[in-house]
Tab-separated table of C-alpha atoms in Angstrom:
chain	number	residue	atom	x	y	z
A	158	MET	CA	29.902	-0.882	-13.830
A	159	THR	CA	26.602	0.937	-14.287
A	160	THR	CA	24.285	0.950	-11.288
A	161	ARG	CA	20.598	0.387	-11.915
A	162	SER	CA	18.740	3.325	-10.411
A	163	LEU	CA	15.153	4.504	-10.245
A	164	THR	CA	13.702	7.742	-8.919
A	165	VAL	CA	10.605	7.011	-6.872
A	166	ALA	CA	8.154	9.222	-5.021
A	167	ALA	CA	5.714	8.618	-2.175
A	168	ALA	CA	2.776	10.949	-2.854
A	169	GLN	CA	1.208	11.419	0.579
A	170	LEU	CA	-2.327	12.798	0.754
A	171	GLY	CA	-3.928	14.796	3.493
A	172	PRO	CA	-7.550	14.058	4.427
A	173	VAL	CA	-10.122	13.431	1.701
A	174	PRO	CA	-13.465	14.616	3.122
A	175	LYS	CA	-16.833	13.152	2.176
A	176	SER	CA	-17.711	16.525	0.686
A	177	ALA	CA	-14.889	16.308	-1.882
A	178	SER	CA	-15.912	15.404	-5.412
A	179	ARG	CA	-13.903	12.825	-7.357
A	180	PRO	CA	-12.588	15.563	-9.701
A	181	ASP	CA	-11.463	17.600	-6.669
A	182	THR	CA	-9.483	14.657	-5.308
A	183	LEU	CA	-8.135	13.722	-8.713
A	184	ALA	CA	-6.797	17.260	-9.154
A	185	ARG	CA	-4.730	16.794	-5.984
A	186	LEU	CA	-3.285	13.532	-7.276
A	187	ILE	CA	-2.425	15.093	-10.626
A	188	LYS	CA	-0.723	18.031	-8.897
A	189	LEU	CA	1.467	15.585	-6.955
A	190	LEU	CA	2.153	13.601	-10.128
A	191	GLU	CA	3.246	16.771	-11.931
A	192	ALA	CA	5.488	17.769	-9.028
A	193	ALA	CA	7.025	14.298	-9.032
A	194	ALA	CA	7.742	14.532	-12.755
A	195	THR	CA	9.444	17.887	-12.164
A	196	GLU	CA	11.692	16.203	-9.599
A	197	GLY	CA	12.565	13.450	-12.069
A	198	ALA	CA	10.435	10.704	-10.526
A	199	GLN	CA	9.719	7.730	-12.767
A	200	LEU	CA	7.320	5.976	-10.371
A	201	VAL	CA	4.848	7.599	-7.948
A	202	VAL	CA	3.112	5.656	-5.172
A	203	PHE	CA	-0.273	6.967	-3.973
A	204	PRO	CA	-1.992	5.835	-0.728
A	205	GLU	CA	-4.526	3.111	-0.060
A	206	ALA	CA	-8.053	4.141	-1.158
A	207	ALA	CA	-6.618	7.373	-2.535
A	208	LEU	CA	-9.723	8.461	-4.433
A	209	THR	CA	-12.136	8.646	-1.488
A	210	PRO	CA	-12.314	9.056	2.262
A	211	PHE	CA	-11.623	5.781	4.032
A	212	PHE	CA	-15.282	4.814	4.391
A	213	PRO	CA	-14.740	1.653	6.514
A	214	HIS	CA	-14.212	4.099	9.388
A	215	TRP	CA	-17.981	4.466	9.704
A	216	LEU	CA	-21.168	2.511	9.051
A	217	VAL	CA	-22.557	3.379	5.637
A	218	ASP	CA	-26.330	2.887	5.683
A	219	ASP	CA	-27.088	4.271	2.246
A	220	ASP	CA	-26.393	1.854	-0.621
A	221	ASN	CA	-25.923	4.631	-3.160
A	222	GLU	CA	-23.350	6.301	-0.928
A	223	LEU	CA	-21.538	3.004	-0.443
A	224	LEU	CA	-21.373	2.218	-4.153
A	225	SER	CA	-20.073	5.712	-4.884
A	226	TYR	CA	-16.808	4.824	-3.158
A	227	TYR	CA	-15.968	1.947	-5.547
A	228	GLU	CA	-14.504	1.963	-9.049
A	229	GLN	CA	-15.754	-0.657	-11.535
A	230	SER	CA	-12.949	-0.095	-14.011
A	231	LEU	CA	-9.622	1.662	-14.369
A	232	PRO	CA	-9.402	4.073	-15.909
A	233	SER	CA	-12.983	5.058	-15.193
A	234	PRO	CA	-14.579	8.228	-16.563
A	235	ASP	CA	-13.817	9.875	-13.218
A	236	THR	CA	-10.144	8.841	-13.185
A	237	ARG	CA	-9.257	9.097	-16.881
A	238	GLU	CA	-7.556	12.477	-16.409
A	239	LEU	CA	-4.974	10.964	-14.021
A	240	PHE	CA	-4.077	8.269	-16.552
A	241	ASP	CA	-3.835	10.845	-19.325
A	242	ALA	CA	-1.537	12.975	-17.170
A	243	ALA	CA	0.718	9.986	-16.484
A	244	ARG	CA	0.964	9.290	-20.205
A	245	GLU	CA	1.811	12.893	-21.002
A	246	LEU	CA	4.390	13.112	-18.203
A	247	ARG	CA	5.774	9.614	-18.904
A	248	VAL	CA	5.473	8.742	-15.199
A	249	ALA	CA	4.209	5.422	-13.832
A	250	PHE	CA	2.149	5.235	-10.647
A	251	VAL	CA	0.582	2.926	-8.084
A	252	LEU	CA	-2.996	3.764	-7.122
A	253	GLY	CA	-4.958	2.368	-4.198
A	254	TYR	CA	-8.731	2.272	-4.665
A	255	ALA	CA	-11.928	0.433	-3.706
A	256	GLU	CA	-12.759	-2.014	-6.495
A	257	ARG	CA	-16.172	-3.335	-7.530
A	258	THR	CA	-15.968	-6.167	-10.046
A	259	ASP	CA	-18.392	-6.869	-12.876
A	260	ASP	CA	-19.899	-9.700	-10.826
A	261	ASP	CA	-20.382	-7.451	-7.764
A	262	ARG	CA	-17.440	-8.453	-5.639
A	263	TYR	CA	-15.642	-5.829	-3.584
A	264	PHE	CA	-11.911	-5.531	-2.900
A	265	ASN	CA	-9.379	-3.134	-1.427
A	266	THR	CA	-7.118	-2.923	-4.458
A	267	ALA	CA	-3.912	-1.369	-5.767
A	268	ALA	CA	-2.987	-1.057	-9.435
A	269	LEU	CA	0.400	-0.508	-11.047
A	270	VAL	CA	0.026	1.778	-14.052
A	271	ASP	CA	2.937	2.202	-16.449
A	272	GLU	CA	4.105	5.415	-18.096
A	273	THR	CA	1.788	4.827	-21.071
A	274	GLY	CA	-1.245	4.850	-18.785
A	275	ASP	CA	-1.877	1.093	-18.962
A	276	VAL	CA	-2.699	-1.035	-15.907
A	277	ILE	CA	0.013	-3.708	-15.913
A	278	HIS	CA	-0.482	-5.287	-12.468
A	279	ARG	CA	-3.189	-5.476	-9.844
A	280	TYR	CA	-3.196	-6.601	-6.211
A	281	ARG	CA	-6.142	-7.142	-3.849
A	282	LYS	CA	-5.511	-6.753	-0.129
A	283	ILE	CA	-5.158	-10.064	1.687
A	284	HIS	CA	-4.709	-9.130	5.359
A	285	LEU	CA	-8.004	-7.354	6.073
A	286	PRO	CA	-8.054	-5.911	9.599
A	287	GLY	CA	-11.015	-4.806	11.641
A	288	PHE	CA	-14.513	-6.203	11.947
A	289	GLN	CA	-17.599	-7.330	10.087
A	290	SER	CA	-20.006	-5.724	12.540
A	291	VAL	CA	-20.204	-2.333	14.239
A	292	GLN	CA	-18.234	-2.066	17.475
A	293	ASP	CA	-20.481	-0.340	20.003
A	294	GLY	CA	-18.851	2.468	21.928
A	295	ALA	CA	-15.857	2.796	19.612
A	296	PRO	CA	-14.946	6.375	18.640
A	297	PHE	CA	-14.690	5.204	15.019
A	298	GLN	CA	-15.123	1.952	13.156
A	299	ASN	CA	-12.876	-0.304	11.115
A	300	LEU	CA	-15.295	-2.277	8.958
A	301	GLU	CA	-12.987	-3.546	6.237
A	302	LYS	CA	-14.290	-7.081	6.676
A	303	ARG	CA	-17.779	-5.703	6.024
A	304	TYR	CA	-16.958	-3.767	2.880
A	305	PHE	CA	-14.213	-5.866	1.269
A	306	GLU	CA	-13.497	-9.497	0.497
A	307	VAL	CA	-10.103	-11.053	1.152
A	308	GLY	CA	-7.959	-10.578	-1.933
A	309	ASP	CA	-7.969	-13.481	-4.378
A	310	LEU	CA	-4.962	-12.664	-6.576
A	311	GLY	CA	-2.210	-13.643	-4.155
A	312	PHE	CA	1.089	-11.796	-3.880
A	313	GLY	CA	2.328	-11.355	-7.411
A	314	VAL	CA	5.160	-9.403	-9.001
A	315	GLN	CA	5.494	-7.430	-12.200
A	316	SER	CA	8.556	-6.595	-14.251
A	317	TRP	CA	8.712	-2.948	-15.280
A	318	ARG	CA	11.719	-1.006	-16.608
A	319	ASN	CA	14.057	-3.839	-15.640
A	320	THR	CA	12.687	-3.754	-12.070
A	321	THR	CA	10.609	-6.434	-10.327
A	322	ILE	CA	7.805	-4.761	-8.384
A	323	GLY	CA	5.390	-6.128	-5.790
A	324	LEU	CA	2.345	-4.430	-4.269
A	325	ALA	CA	0.893	-4.547	-0.767
A	326	ILE	CA	-1.702	-2.543	1.163
A	327	CYS	CA	-1.722	-1.197	4.722
A	328	ASN	CA	-2.162	-4.062	7.212
A	329	ASP	CA	-0.203	-6.349	4.856
A	330	ARG	CA	2.918	-4.521	6.030
A	331	ARG	CA	2.608	-6.026	9.517
A	332	TRP	CA	2.868	-9.602	8.284
A	333	ALA	CA	6.254	-11.143	7.558
A	334	GLU	CA	4.706	-13.361	4.890
A	335	THR	CA	3.968	-10.338	2.704
A	336	TYR	CA	7.600	-9.411	2.163
A	337	ARG	CA	8.918	-12.973	2.175
A	338	VAL	CA	6.537	-14.241	-0.504
A	339	LEU	CA	7.221	-11.211	-2.673
A	340	ALA	CA	10.976	-11.604	-2.147
A	341	LEU	CA	10.842	-15.290	-3.062
A	342	LYS	CA	9.120	-14.224	-6.284
A	343	GLY	CA	11.943	-11.799	-6.982
A	344	ALA	CA	10.479	-8.469	-5.866
A	345	GLU	CA	13.119	-5.749	-5.617
A	346	LEU	CA	10.694	-2.946	-4.781
A	347	VAL	CA	7.468	-3.153	-2.770
A	348	CYS	CA	4.964	-0.295	-3.092
A	349	LEU	CA	2.528	-0.015	-0.214
A	350	GLY	CA	-0.239	2.500	0.558
A	351	TYR	CA	-1.969	2.843	3.909
A	352	ASN	CA	-4.724	4.606	5.895
A	353	THR	CA	-3.782	4.035	9.536
A	354	PRO	CA	-5.551	5.608	12.528
A	355	ALA	CA	-3.349	7.273	15.110
A	356	SER	CA	-5.179	5.357	17.849
A	357	THR	CA	-6.478	1.828	18.303
A	358	PRO	CA	-9.729	1.815	20.323
A	359	HIS	CA	-9.412	-1.822	21.455
A	360	LEU	CA	-5.650	-1.634	22.197
A	361	THR	CA	-5.064	1.824	23.622
A	362	GLU	CA	-1.718	0.793	25.113
A	363	SER	CA	-0.278	0.824	21.590
A	364	ASN	CA	-1.389	4.358	20.725
A	365	ASP	CA	1.985	5.916	21.532
A	366	LEU	CA	3.706	3.283	19.380
A	367	THR	CA	1.687	3.673	16.186
A	368	ASP	CA	4.235	5.712	14.227
A	369	PHE	CA	7.131	3.611	15.512
A	370	GLN	CA	5.444	0.310	14.634
A	371	ASN	CA	4.449	1.623	11.206
A	372	HIS	CA	8.069	2.241	10.242
A	373	LEU	CA	9.357	-0.776	12.173
A	374	SER	CA	7.276	-3.240	10.155
A	375	MET	CA	8.359	-1.809	6.812
A	376	GLN	CA	12.009	-1.458	7.815
A	377	ALA	CA	12.111	-5.061	9.045
A	378	GLY	CA	10.473	-6.306	5.847
A	379	ALA	CA	12.908	-4.341	3.720
A	380	TYR	CA	16.004	-5.502	5.597
A	381	GLN	CA	15.081	-9.162	6.125
A	382	ASN	CA	14.222	-9.539	2.453
A	383	SER	CA	16.798	-7.201	0.903
A	384	MET	CA	14.304	-4.993	-0.913
A	385	TRP	CA	13.271	-1.388	-1.293
A	386	VAL	CA	9.942	-0.365	0.254
A	387	VAL	CA	7.914	2.742	-0.525
A	388	GLY	CA	5.112	3.310	2.005
A	389	THR	CA	2.601	6.089	1.323
A	390	ALA	CA	0.027	7.396	3.792
A	391	LYS	CA	-3.322	9.125	3.705
A	392	ALA	CA	-2.766	11.388	6.689
A	393	GLY	CA	-4.428	13.954	8.929
A	394	ILE	CA	-7.904	14.136	10.439
A	395	GLU	CA	-10.366	12.654	7.963
A	396	GLU	CA	-14.053	12.633	8.914
A	397	GLY	CA	-13.071	12.857	12.562
A	398	VAL	CA	-10.462	10.087	12.447
A	399	ALA	CA	-6.827	11.088	12.999
A	400	GLN	CA	-4.545	9.180	10.630
A	401	ILE	CA	-0.777	8.939	10.783
A	402	GLY	CA	1.525	10.174	8.036
A	403	GLY	CA	5.132	9.107	7.915
A	404	SER	CA	5.238	8.274	4.217
A	405	VAL	CA	8.638	6.737	3.695
A	406	ILE	CA	11.250	5.304	1.339
A	407	ILE	CA	13.292	2.465	2.891
A	408	ALA	CA	16.459	0.798	1.597
A	409	PRO	CA	17.380	-2.924	1.662
A	410	SER	CA	19.613	-2.039	4.620
A	411	GLY	CA	16.484	-1.128	6.575
A	412	GLU	CA	17.506	2.523	6.585
A	413	ILE	CA	14.937	5.260	6.055
A	414	ILE	CA	16.181	7.239	3.060
A	415	ALA	CA	13.414	9.856	3.010
A	416	THR	CA	10.240	10.519	4.991
A	417	ALA	CA	7.295	12.934	5.075
A	418	ARG	CA	7.275	15.701	7.680
A	419	THR	CA	3.639	16.815	7.508
A	420	LEU	CA	0.110	15.378	7.689
A	421	GLY	CA	-0.957	16.939	4.400
A	422	ASP	CA	-0.321	16.533	0.695
A	423	GLU	CA	3.432	16.034	0.446
A	424	LEU	CA	5.862	14.489	-2.001
A	425	VAL	CA	8.787	12.382	-0.763
A	426	THR	CA	11.304	11.596	-3.494
A	427	ALA	CA	14.547	9.630	-3.693
A	428	GLU	CA	16.800	8.033	-6.270
A	429	ILE	CA	17.199	4.404	-5.285
A	430	ASP	CA	20.016	1.986	-6.098
A	431	LEU	CA	18.330	-1.200	-7.313
A	432	ASP	CA	21.622	-3.097	-7.394
A	433	MET	CA	21.733	-2.692	-3.607
A	434	VAL	CA	19.082	-5.445	-3.581
A	435	MET	CA	21.464	-7.802	-5.369
A	436	ARG	CA	24.351	-6.965	-3.050
A	437	TYR	CA	22.348	-7.618	0.118
A	438	ARG	CA	20.852	-10.805	-1.313
A	439	ARG	CA	24.295	-12.045	-2.239
A	440	ASP	CA	26.221	-11.072	0.893
A	441	VAL	CA	23.673	-10.986	3.747
A	442	PHE	CA	20.410	-12.802	3.014
A	443	ASN	CA	21.337	-15.401	0.440
A	444	PHE	CA	18.189	-17.529	0.583
A	445	GLU	CA	19.591	-20.354	-1.545
A	446	GLN	CA	22.671	-20.793	0.618
A	447	HIS	CA	21.401	-20.028	4.096
A	448	ARG	CA	17.615	-20.408	4.294
A	449	ARG	CA	16.550	-23.879	5.487
A	450	PRO	CA	12.731	-24.056	5.687
A	451	GLU	CA	12.844	-27.883	5.623
A	452	HIS	CA	14.318	-27.728	9.136
A	453	TYR	CA	11.754	-25.344	10.601
A	454	LYS	CA	9.541	-26.916	13.229
A	455	SER	CA	5.863	-27.233	12.393
A	456	ILE	CA	3.484	-24.783	14.003
A	457	THR	CA	0.903	-26.831	15.902
A	458	GLU	CA	-1.171	-24.005	17.318
A	459	PRO	CA	-2.249	-20.876	15.432
A	460	HIS	CA	-1.398	-17.477	16.792
A	461	PRO	CA	-4.440	-15.770	18.348
A	462	ARG	CA	-6.076	-13.659	15.683
A	463	GLY	CA	-5.671	-9.929	16.185
A	464	ASN	CA	-7.844	-7.202	14.745
A	465	THR	CA	-5.526	-4.215	14.914
A	466	ARG	CA	-4.976	-2.122	11.843
């Protein structure tokens, strides 16, 4: 019996400084894409907001500067070269970016681009962390609620190369609903980019747990929903903010198959067994046979809202 397999790569990025031009950053992405193709990767996952520094980490006073961080279309003139490279290499990719719509709405978005360079699926981040207003005294900001709207596309899936793929972004990974909804829609592989600070100014007690909790959330989601997860970081010290790395490929067993070892540009590649999803869903988490949501007690009080990233 032939096993369905796919070679995937997490293309971790080191810091993207404000001084970097879009072509400079794009050249780094293309270099990782080319390296992935050399290693036989068929799908490459880039980080959240891969094209720019993560600008919600500071207050942007200048409107022209703020707008420069968003893309109004994909491929845009500034990103066309990446799409052309994917077409030439016959490699698909997931790209996180800041999206500005034609009617001036703003989202933290990820796009799935197939090996012909066409955008075949798009997701807009739902679980926005952080704050709307500046937090006085904080060493850095997290103003996602200021610069992005809550995603309006829901958690969708896309079939590609006989694989059902779902997308998520950063803070989404902390919420059980992310993986469960995607699993219920048939997702076998979840691709997730993140920009996560190494410290949390308003919850310093968790600082030593950041790397652990990053992997914990993705491993739990993968295991409890019998799916593969590829998590890709933007890492290192970017505009004064230290960000974790730990880009990772996780199996439906919850096991880490491969992980990044640096805080710079690094490629993490693995051949994954997609039929492992079927085996775990048949023999461990068979939703149809064992899941009984009609017997769950109603939640009468909401959980206190947290603002951690």
